[in-house]
Amino acid sequence: MTTLQQPSRGTATVLLLPLLAGGLAALALGVYGRAHTPTGFAVGPAGFSAALPMKAWLTTGAFVLAIVQVVSALSMWGRLGVEIPDGVHRWSGRLAFLLTIPVAFHCLYALGLQYDVPRVLAHSLLGCFFYGVFTAKMLALPKRDAPGWTLPVLGGLAFTALVGLWLTSSFWFFTVVGVKV
Ligand code: HEM
């Protein structure tokens, strides 16, 4: 297993395009979330009683995988003291991202970006921000000459956004509506 090399001293200019693309992705989701008329459409929540519990549990799955991401990233940077195979970080990230897709599709297509309740406004903005940061991180990943702080910062922001998304949706659902499938 490889431990990540000492971060390069490259300049931040190489991040311009990834950050621009990330910003545009977040903005596009926000504009779509506001511009289109919410459809109220709900997919057949396989095995769940309704769309909301399905979304709450899928988001919880993504949240748990994001924690695996952080722990495995600490191991990759040699900060954990135990060695976790690199594949764990890659696959937990891919699975976490995949779990958010049907949820965010329902949020954006059926509900749109709402701002009447502070929790829902925070949630909606975090949702757009999450995909923006994720886009920037994926585009910055291959840039070997990017500054050493790039992946920890973008990874940390993506994790923080997902924690905020979980708190403003699943945690709210489980504590207000109840822990149900
Ligand atoms: C991309 C932008 C997103 C927007 C605009 C958005 C918007 C919304 C809105 C308006 C609701 C209804 C809130 C309510 O009335 O209670 C909602 C619910 C929910 N969203 Fe999102 N969301 C987004 C992304 C996400 C993402 C990425 C996740 C998960 C990773 C997520 C998870 C949930 C869950 C679990 C619920 C149901 C619980 C609840 O009603 O609060 N959302 N979303």
XYZ file of C-alpha atoms and ligand atoms in Angstrom:
224
model
C 0.000 0.000 0.000
C 1.320 3.414 -0.874
C 1.289 6.298 1.596
C 0.532 9.562 -0.217
C 3.711 11.518 -1.250
C 4.653 14.770 0.506
C 2.195 17.357 -0.963
C 3.627 19.409 -3.852
C 4.287 23.129 -3.493
C 2.411 23.869 -6.780
C 0.502 27.116 -7.158
C -3.253 27.444 -6.792
C -3.652 28.656 -10.397
C -3.945 25.020 -11.498
C -7.132 24.882 -9.436
C -8.833 27.700 -11.334
C -10.681 25.437 -13.762
C -11.767 22.803 -11.198
C -13.031 25.551 -8.842
C -14.779 27.365 -11.690
C -16.453 24.154 -12.848
C -17.470 23.365 -9.260
C -18.929 26.839 -8.800
C -20.858 26.574 -12.069
C -22.201 23.123 -11.132
C -23.487 24.434 -7.779
C -24.992 27.496 -9.455
C -26.664 25.432 -12.191
C -28.323 23.166 -9.586
C -29.491 26.194 -7.619
C -30.903 27.943 -10.694
C -32.626 24.751 -11.833
C -33.942 24.219 -8.297
C -35.536 27.668 -8.384
C -36.454 27.986 -12.065
C -38.341 24.767 -12.699
C -41.786 24.110 -11.255
C -41.522 21.379 -8.580
C -43.337 18.276 -9.844
C -44.027 16.499 -6.568
C -43.050 13.393 -8.529
C -41.996 10.490 -6.307
C -40.162 7.375 -7.436
C -41.358 3.959 -6.199
C -39.410 3.779 -2.930
C -38.325 0.112 -3.205
C -38.836 -1.451 0.215
C -39.662 1.824 1.961
C -43.088 3.070 3.028
C -42.615 6.399 1.204
C -40.057 8.673 -0.512
C -39.133 10.589 2.669
C -37.974 7.563 4.750
C -36.194 6.231 1.650
C -34.334 9.506 1.264
C -33.591 9.700 5.000
C -31.998 6.201 5.022
C -30.083 6.600 1.735
C -28.671 9.883 3.064
C -27.732 8.124 6.307
C -25.903 5.492 4.249
C -23.993 8.236 2.409
C -23.223 9.911 5.756
C -21.765 6.693 7.258
C -19.685 6.062 4.093
C -18.407 9.647 4.306
C -17.076 8.890 7.791
C -15.286 5.838 6.326
C -13.892 8.237 3.720
C -12.408 10.549 6.350
C -10.916 7.706 8.396
C -9.413 6.035 5.298
C -8.069 9.408 4.108
C -6.284 9.842 7.472
C -4.716 6.418 6.899
C -3.646 7.394 3.354
C -1.918 10.482 4.818
C -0.199 8.301 7.413
C -2.081 10.077 10.246
C -4.052 7.094 11.571
C -1.352 4.677 12.705
C -3.182 1.794 11.051
C -3.083 1.013 7.332
C -6.367 0.889 5.438
C -6.171 -0.242 1.769
C -6.490 2.742 -0.638
C -9.449 1.061 -2.321
C -11.568 1.626 0.804
C -11.328 5.393 0.362
C -12.072 5.243 -3.355
C -15.018 2.832 -3.106
C -16.610 4.366 -0.013
C -16.503 7.708 -1.850
C -18.048 6.307 -5.002
C -20.814 4.505 -3.094
C -21.545 7.551 -0.906
C -21.873 9.739 -4.002
C -24.066 7.183 -5.784
C -26.424 6.968 -2.789
C -27.018 10.738 -2.933
C -28.078 10.741 -6.590
C -31.657 9.335 -6.313
C -32.161 11.482 -3.205
C -30.996 14.727 -4.785
C -32.937 13.900 -7.957
C -36.111 13.733 -5.866
C -35.172 16.897 -3.980
C -34.496 18.951 -7.086
C -37.093 17.520 -9.464
C -39.980 16.967 -7.030
C -39.348 19.701 -4.463
C -36.937 22.276 -5.876
C -34.878 24.804 -3.938
C -37.088 26.059 -1.110
C -36.221 28.878 1.312
C -39.383 29.413 3.403
C -37.951 27.528 6.406
C -34.327 28.218 7.563
C -33.624 24.448 7.878
C -34.817 23.806 4.336
C -32.965 26.853 2.943
C -29.731 25.686 4.597
C -30.390 22.177 3.301
C -31.059 23.322 -0.256
C -27.930 25.503 -0.398
C -25.794 22.734 1.150
C -27.109 20.338 -1.489
C -25.932 22.593 -4.328
C -22.632 23.310 -2.551
C -21.993 19.573 -1.999
C -22.131 18.781 -5.706
C -20.083 21.858 -6.529
C -17.294 20.818 -4.149
C -17.488 17.203 -5.312
C -17.082 18.351 -8.930
C -14.088 20.540 -8.024
C -12.453 17.697 -6.055
C -12.841 15.165 -8.851
C -11.398 17.628 -11.391
C -8.521 18.591 -9.053
C -7.644 14.958 -8.234
C -5.488 14.256 -11.326
C -3.596 17.574 -10.968
C -0.310 16.356 -9.458
C 1.029 19.942 -9.342
C -1.861 21.222 -7.214
C -1.001 22.699 -3.777
C -0.698 20.137 -0.974
C -3.810 21.413 0.805
C -6.107 20.848 -2.214
C -7.514 17.360 -1.516
C -7.728 17.669 2.282
C -9.556 21.017 1.947
C -11.947 19.964 -0.851
C -12.493 16.561 0.784
C -13.118 18.255 4.136
C -15.619 20.688 2.575
C -17.481 17.830 0.833
C -17.647 15.907 4.131
C -18.842 18.987 6.054
C -21.531 19.649 3.424
C -22.750 16.049 3.652
C -22.872 16.224 7.463
C -24.904 19.439 7.149
C -27.192 17.784 4.598
C -27.742 14.815 6.929
C -28.456 17.046 9.947
C -30.922 19.249 8.002
C -32.810 16.286 6.538
C -32.367 12.719 7.906
C -31.648 13.797 11.499
C -34.649 16.163 11.304
C -36.792 13.362 9.863
C -35.734 10.749 12.461
C -36.207 13.145 15.396
C -39.432 14.880 14.207
C -41.232 12.219 12.163
C -39.603 9.135 13.710
C -37.133 6.356 12.904
C -39.121 4.380 10.337
C -38.555 2.762 6.913
C -29.021 19.544 -4.672
C -29.751 20.361 -4.017
C -30.849 19.985 -3.046
C -32.008 20.689 -2.842
C -32.426 21.950 -3.554
C -32.785 19.984 -1.820
C -34.038 20.387 -1.392
C -34.816 19.668 -0.507
C -36.116 20.112 -0.025
C -36.803 21.407 -0.412
C -36.582 19.147 0.822
C -37.913 19.147 1.617
C -37.612 19.642 3.000
C -38.823 19.613 3.875
O -39.831 20.193 3.498
O -38.738 18.983 4.939
C -35.592 18.108 0.873
C -35.722 16.965 1.609
C -34.696 16.059 1.762
N -33.442 16.108 1.173
Fe -32.780 17.468 -0.138
N -32.097 18.876 -1.408
C -30.909 18.836 -2.144
C -29.920 17.902 -2.050
C -29.969 16.858 -1.177
C -28.890 15.892 -1.027
C -27.571 15.919 -1.800
C -29.288 15.011 -0.062
C -28.575 13.811 0.502
C -27.307 13.562 0.361
C -30.637 15.402 0.372
C -31.402 14.735 1.315
C -32.720 15.031 1.619
C -33.554 14.229 2.512
C -33.143 12.989 3.269
C -34.802 14.859 2.581
C -36.062 14.365 3.330
C -36.122 14.849 4.735
C -36.723 16.249 4.763
O -37.859 16.409 4.328
O -36.021 17.146 5.213
N -31.011 16.537 -0.317
N -34.515 18.452 0.056
